[in-house]
Amino acid sequence: VGEQLYLGMDFGTSGARYALIDKQGTIHAEGKREYLQHVDGKAIDRASSWKRTLFLLLEDVPVHLRPYIASISIDGTSATTMIVNSTTGDPLCRPFLYNESCPDALPIVKSIAPANHTVCSGSSTLCKLVSWWNSSDSNKESAMLLHQADWLLWLLHGKLGVSDYNNALKVGYDPEVDSYPHWLLSQPYSRVLPSVQAPGTSICSIKVDVGTQFGIQEDCIVCTGTTDSIAAFLAARATQPGKAVTSLGSTLAVKLLSTNRIEDARFGVYSHRLDDKWLVGGASNTGGAVLRQIFTDEQLVELSKQIDPMKPSLLNYYPLPAVGERFPMADPKMVPRLLPRPESDVEYLHGILESIARIEAKAYGLLKDLGATQVEEVFTAGGGAKNEKWTKMRQRVLGLPVSRAIQTEAAYGAALLALKGAQQRIH
Ligand code: ADP
């Protein structure tokens, strides 16, 4: 190789991946591991499983490439929260998972936070912290809150108490003024909060013992991470305002890079900071889940082949898997509209795909109405991205260039953060 490489790791919901890239973004190695729940017949807890997976992934990186690793970064699931001992880093309780809800803490959080703040959701990091604080008798004096990615990065760099402003958003960090707000700092538990850096900022060199164990050079730096969905956006390399990524998975999620910050609780729209720009996002309940209720994936392929994407469909549906929509129409009582069903399945699928494309267009239109930068180009991720007919239809309906994102793995996005951290150190 002879050139520097950058390592990104993604800790998702069921397993973890790594990607090793060079400064052009070419992948030199990648791999994945499922989380183990048992080791040698014995059950292990989640934190131990993540730690084990981290070191297994490092072992999976080909030995001859490891000396070239110049920097490392990690993303984790958003709002996955750990309370650890502030001296030893050992977990004081089991991790709170991203989707776990702490309804006991919600009224308390609502009473201290501004109305409609991101923390006002039972699964926010702050609700998890408050729930732990009010129910635990373990040593609060020596507690420290870390997100999943922070803790895994700490295992590599050893400086306890560092996070990034993407992970810290749901604990209440204000990325605009770059500090925790006063209403949070005045609470007794604010002293357990980590310090916050921009994602992809060099923290320090890799721990000597870890470097020695894996054959990684001692000047390899460890950089702050981000959340899994932001890392997946970064992977698409949509780096200019107006560039967007539509994710066509079970649901339809749009993410748009904007020069300004947009928040609207009615539509569940909020923004993450990315240096001097904002990543504006919203998620509709429409998407692939509805397609799967009607067609198999094989039927989707076969029927799509017969669609003429240049021909507009006059069928006007609102495909939803269940009652209720939030974005781009805020209506918890909205009923799915999938009738009338034409005799031809090709026509039916055409109508559904086109209707989803209209919802996508409405989504970007709403973001603009709320004040975001106007969308100029859309990259696509998720299971729907491979449908070329749909891509052409969406291009016609959106009136914009639409293409499949070349990279969509969050681990690749994390590797780009590692690259960013390494480049900033040189400049
Ligand atoms: P998830 O959100 O579950 O991770 P994926 O990104 O794996 O979803 O995408 C799965 C979705 O992609 C399914 O809901 C399926 O309906 C949709 N899908 C699969 N194949 C096609 C296709 N050829 N055209 C359109 N959609 C498809």
Coordinates of N, CA and C in Angstrom, one line a residue, residues 218-340:
E218 N 1.8 3.9 16.7 CA 1.4 4.7 17.9 C 0.9 6.1 17.6
D219 N 1.2 6.6 16.4 CA 0.7 7.9 16.0 C -0.7 7.9 15.4
C220 N -1.3 6.7 15.3 CA -2.7 6.6 14.8 C -3.6 7.4 15.8
I221 N -4.5 8.3 15.2 CA -5.3 9.1 16.1 C -6.8 8.5 16.1
V222 N -7.4 8.8 17.2 CA -8.8 8.3 17.4 C -9.7 9.6 17.4
C223 N -10.7 9.6 16.5 CA -11.5 10.8 16.3 C -13.0 10.6 16.8
T224 N -13.6 11.7 17.2 CA -15.0 11.7 17.6 C -15.9 11.1 16.5
G225 N -17.0 10.5 16.8 CA -17.8 9.8 15.9 C -19.1 10.6 15.6
T226 N -20.2 9.8 15.3 CA -21.5 10.4 15.0 C -22.5 9.3 15.3
T227 N -23.7 9.6 14.8 CA -24.8 8.5 14.9 C -24.8 7.7 13.6
D228 N -25.5 6.6 13.7 CA -25.5 5.7 12.5 C -26.2 6.3 11.3
S229 N -27.3 7.0 11.5 CA -28.0 7.5 10.3 C -27.2 8.7 9.7
I230 N -26.5 9.5 10.5 CA -25.7 10.6 9.9 C -24.5 10.0 9.2
A231 N -23.9 8.9 9.8 CA -22.8 8.3 9.1 C -23.2 7.7 7.7
A232 N -24.5 7.2 7.7 CA -25.0 6.7 6.4 C -25.2 7.8 5.4
F233 N -25.6 9.0 5.9 CA -25.7 10.1 5.0 C -24.3 10.6 4.5
L234 N -23.3 10.6 5.4 CA -22.0 11.0 5.0 C -21.4 10.1 4.0
A235 N -21.8 8.8 4.0 CA -21.3 7.8 3.1 C -21.6 8.2 1.6
A236 N -22.8 8.8 1.4 CA -23.2 9.2 0.1 C -22.4 10.4 -0.5
R237 N -21.6 11.0 0.4 CA -20.7 12.2 0.0 C -21.5 13.3 -0.6
A238 N -22.7 13.6 -0.1 CA -23.4 14.7 -0.5 C -23.0 15.9 0.3
T239 N -22.0 16.6 -0.2 CA -21.3 17.6 0.7 C -21.7 19.0 0.5
Q240 N -22.5 19.3 -0.5 CA -22.9 20.7 -0.8 C -24.3 20.9 -0.4
P241 N -24.6 22.2 0.1 CA -26.0 22.5 0.4 C -26.9 22.2 -0.9
G242 N -28.1 21.7 -0.7 CA -29.0 21.3 -1.8 C -28.9 19.9 -2.2
K243 N -27.8 19.2 -1.8 CA -27.7 17.8 -2.1 C -28.5 17.0 -1.0
A244 N -29.1 15.9 -1.4 CA -30.0 15.2 -0.5 C -29.9 13.7 -0.7
V245 N -30.2 13.0 0.4 CA -30.3 11.5 0.3 C -31.7 11.1 0.7
T246 N -32.4 10.4 -0.2 CA -33.7 9.8 0.1 C -33.4 8.3 0.4
S247 N -33.8 7.8 1.6 CA -33.7 6.4 1.9 C -35.0 5.7 1.7
L248 N -35.0 4.8 0.7 CA -36.2 4.0 0.4 C -36.1 2.6 1.0
G249 N -36.3 2.6 2.3 CA -36.3 1.3 3.0 C -37.7 0.9 3.4
S250 N -38.0 0.4 4.6 CA -39.3 0.1 5.0 C -40.1 1.4 5.1
T251 N -39.5 2.5 5.4 CA -40.1 3.9 5.4 C -39.4 4.7 4.4
L252 N -39.9 5.9 4.1 CA -39.2 6.9 3.3 C -38.7 8.0 4.1
A253 N -37.3 8.1 4.2 CA -36.7 9.2 5.0 C -35.9 10.1 4.0
V254 N -36.0 11.4 4.2 CA -35.2 12.3 3.4 C -34.3 13.1 4.3
K255 N -33.1 13.3 3.8 CA -32.1 14.1 4.5 C -31.5 15.1 3.5
L256 N -31.5 16.3 3.9 CA -31.1 17.4 3.0 C -30.0 18.3 3.6
L257 N -28.9 18.5 2.9 CA -27.9 19.4 3.5 C -28.3 20.9 3.2
S258 N -28.4 21.7 4.3 CA -28.9 23.0 4.2 C -28.0 24.0 4.8
T259 N -28.0 25.3 4.4 CA -27.2 26.3 5.0 C -27.8 26.7 6.3
N260 N -29.1 26.5 6.5 CA -29.7 26.9 7.8 C -30.5 25.8 8.5
R261 N -30.7 26.0 9.8 CA -31.3 25.0 10.6 C -32.8 25.1 10.6
I262 N -33.5 24.0 10.5 CA -35.0 23.9 10.5 C -35.4 23.0 11.6
E263 N -36.4 23.4 12.4 CA -37.0 22.5 13.4 C -38.6 22.7 13.2
D264 N -39.3 21.6 13.2 CA -40.8 21.7 13.3 C -41.3 20.5 13.9
A265 N -41.7 20.6 15.2 CA -42.1 19.4 15.9 C -43.4 18.8 15.3
R266 N -44.2 19.6 14.7 CA -45.5 19.1 14.1 C -45.2 18.0 13.1
F267 N -44.1 18.2 12.3 CA -43.8 17.3 11.3 C -42.6 16.3 11.7
G268 N -42.2 16.5 12.9 CA -41.0 15.7 13.3 C -39.8 16.0 12.5
V269 N -39.7 17.3 12.1 CA -38.5 17.7 11.3 C -37.5 18.3 12.3
Y270 N -36.2 17.9 12.2 CA -35.2 18.6 13.0 C -33.9 18.5 12.2
S271 N -32.9 19.2 12.7 CA -31.6 19.4 12.1 C -30.5 19.0 12.9
H272 N -29.5 18.3 12.3 CA -28.2 18.0 13.0 C -27.2 18.9 12.4
R273 N -26.3 19.4 13.2 CA -25.2 20.2 12.7 C -24.1 19.3 12.0
L274 N -23.6 19.8 10.9 CA -22.5 19.2 10.2 C -21.5 20.4 9.9
D275 N -20.6 20.7 10.8 CA -19.7 21.8 10.7 C -20.5 23.1 10.5
D276 N -20.3 23.8 9.3 CA -21.0 25.0 9.1 C -22.4 24.9 8.3
K277 N -22.8 23.6 8.2 CA -24.1 23.4 7.6 C -25.0 22.6 8.5
W278 N -26.3 22.3 8.0 CA -27.2 21.6 8.8 C -27.8 20.5 8.0
L279 N -27.9 19.3 8.6 CA -28.5 18.2 8.0 C -30.0 18.1 8.4
V280 N -30.9 18.5 7.5 CA -32.3 18.5 7.8 C -32.9 17.2 7.5
G281 N -33.8 16.7 8.4 CA -34.3 15.4 8.1 C -35.8 15.2 8.5
G282 N -36.5 14.4 7.7 CA -37.9 14.0 8.0 C -38.2 12.6 7.5
A283 N -39.1 12.0 8.2 CA -39.4 10.6 7.8 C -40.9 10.4 7.7
S284 N -41.3 9.8 6.5 CA -42.7 9.5 6.3 C -42.9 8.0 6.5
N285 N -44.2 7.7 6.9 CA -44.5 6.3 7.1 C -44.7 5.5 5.8
T286 N -44.8 6.2 4.7 CA -44.9 5.5 3.4 C -43.5 4.8 3.1
G287 N -43.5 4.0 2.1 CA -42.2 3.3 1.7 C -42.4 1.9 1.4
G288 N -41.3 1.1 1.6 CA -41.2 -0.3 1.1 C -42.1 -1.2 1.9
A289 N -42.4 -0.9 3.2 CA -43.2 -1.8 4.0 C -44.6 -2.0 3.3
V290 N -45.1 -1.0 2.7 CA -46.4 -1.1 2.0 C -46.3 -2.0 0.8
L291 N -45.2 -1.8 0.1 CA -44.9 -2.6 -1.1 C -44.9 -4.1 -0.7
R292 N -44.2 -4.4 0.4 CA -44.1 -5.8 0.8 C -45.4 -6.4 1.3
Q293 N -46.3 -5.5 1.7 CA -47.7 -6.0 2.1 C -48.4 -6.5 0.8
I294 N -48.1 -6.0 -0.3 CA -48.8 -6.3 -1.6 C -48.1 -7.2 -2.5
F295 N -46.8 -7.0 -2.6 CA -46.0 -7.8 -3.6 C -44.8 -8.4 -2.9
T296 N -44.3 -9.5 -3.5 CA -43.0 -10.1 -3.1 C -41.9 -9.3 -3.8
D297 N -40.7 -9.4 -3.3 CA -39.6 -8.7 -3.9 C -39.3 -9.1 -5.3
E298 N -39.6 -10.4 -5.6 CA -39.5 -10.9 -7.0 C -40.5 -10.3 -7.9
Q299 N -41.8 -10.2 -7.4 CA -42.8 -9.5 -8.2 C -42.4 -8.1 -8.4
L300 N -41.9 -7.4 -7.4 CA -41.5 -6.0 -7.6 C -40.5 -5.9 -8.8
V301 N -39.6 -6.8 -8.9 CA -38.6 -6.8 -10.0 C -39.3 -7.0 -11.3
E302 N -40.1 -8.1 -11.4 CA -40.7 -8.5 -12.6 C -41.7 -7.4 -13.1
L303 N -42.6 -6.9 -12.2 CA -43.6 -5.9 -12.6 C -42.9 -4.6 -13.0
S304 N -41.9 -4.2 -12.3 CA -41.2 -3.0 -12.6 C -40.6 -2.9 -14.0
K305 N -40.1 -4.1 -14.4 CA -39.6 -4.2 -15.8 C -40.6 -3.7 -16.9
Q306 N -41.9 -3.9 -16.6 CA -42.9 -3.6 -17.6 C -43.4 -2.2 -17.5
I307 N -42.9 -1.4 -16.5 CA -43.4 -0.1 -16.3 C -42.7 0.9 -17.3
D308 N -43.5 1.8 -17.9 CA -42.9 2.8 -18.7 C -42.8 4.1 -17.8
P309 N -41.5 4.3 -17.4 CA -41.3 5.4 -16.3 C -41.6 6.8 -16.8
M310 N -41.6 7.0 -18.2 CA -41.9 8.3 -18.7 C -43.4 8.6 -18.8
K311 N -44.2 7.6 -18.6 CA -45.6 7.8 -18.7 C -46.2 8.1 -17.3
P312 N -46.8 9.3 -17.1 CA -47.3 9.6 -15.7 C -48.5 8.7 -15.4
S313 N -48.6 8.2 -14.2 CA -49.7 7.4 -13.7 C -50.7 8.4 -13.1
L314 N -52.0 8.2 -13.5 CA -53.1 9.0 -13.0 C -53.6 8.5 -11.6
L315 N -53.2 7.3 -11.2 CA -53.7 6.8 -10.0 C -53.0 7.6 -8.8
N316 N -53.9 8.0 -7.9 CA -53.5 8.9 -6.8 C -53.7 8.2 -5.5
Y317 N -52.6 7.6 -5.0 CA -52.7 6.8 -3.7 C -52.0 7.6 -2.6
Y318 N -52.2 7.2 -1.4 CA -51.3 7.5 -0.2 C -51.0 6.2 0.5
P319 N -49.9 5.5 0.0 CA -49.7 4.2 0.6 C -49.1 4.3 2.0
L320 N -49.8 3.7 3.0 CA -49.3 3.7 4.4 C -49.5 2.3 4.9
P321 N -48.6 1.8 5.8 CA -48.8 0.4 6.3 C -49.9 0.4 7.4
A322 N -50.2 1.5 8.0 CA -51.2 1.6 9.0 C -51.7 3.0 9.1
V323 N -52.7 3.3 9.9 CA -53.3 4.6 10.0 C -52.3 5.6 10.6
G324 N -52.2 6.8 10.0 CA -51.3 7.8 10.6 C -50.1 8.2 9.8
E325 N -49.9 9.5 9.7 CA -48.8 10.1 9.0 C -48.3 11.3 9.7
R326 N -47.0 11.5 9.6 CA -46.4 12.7 10.4 C -45.7 13.7 9.4
F327 N -45.1 13.1 8.4 CA -44.3 14.0 7.5 C -44.4 13.4 6.1
P328 N -44.7 14.2 5.0 CA -44.9 15.6 5.0 C -46.3 16.1 5.3
M329 N -47.2 15.2 5.8 CA -48.5 15.7 6.2 C -48.6 15.2 7.6
A330 N -48.9 16.2 8.6 CA -49.0 15.8 10.0 C -50.5 15.5 10.2
D331 N -50.8 14.2 10.2 CA -52.2 13.8 10.4 C -52.2 12.4 11.0
P332 N -52.3 12.3 12.3 CA -52.2 11.0 13.0 C -53.4 10.1 12.6
K333 N -54.4 10.7 12.0 CA -55.6 9.9 11.6 C -55.7 9.6 10.2
M334 N -54.6 9.9 9.4 CA -54.7 9.7 8.0 C -54.8 8.2 7.7
V335 N -55.8 7.9 6.8 CA -56.1 6.5 6.4 C -55.3 6.2 5.2
P336 N -54.7 5.0 5.1 CA -54.0 4.6 3.9 C -55.0 4.6 2.7
R337 N -54.5 5.1 1.5 CA -55.3 5.2 0.3 C -54.6 4.3 -0.8
L338 N -55.2 3.2 -1.1 CA -54.6 2.3 -2.1 C -55.6 1.7 -3.0
L339 N -56.8 2.4 -3.1 CA -57.8 2.1 -4.0 C -58.2 3.3 -5.0
P340 N -58.7 3.0 -6.2 CA -59.1 1.7 -6.7 C -57.9 0.9 -7.3

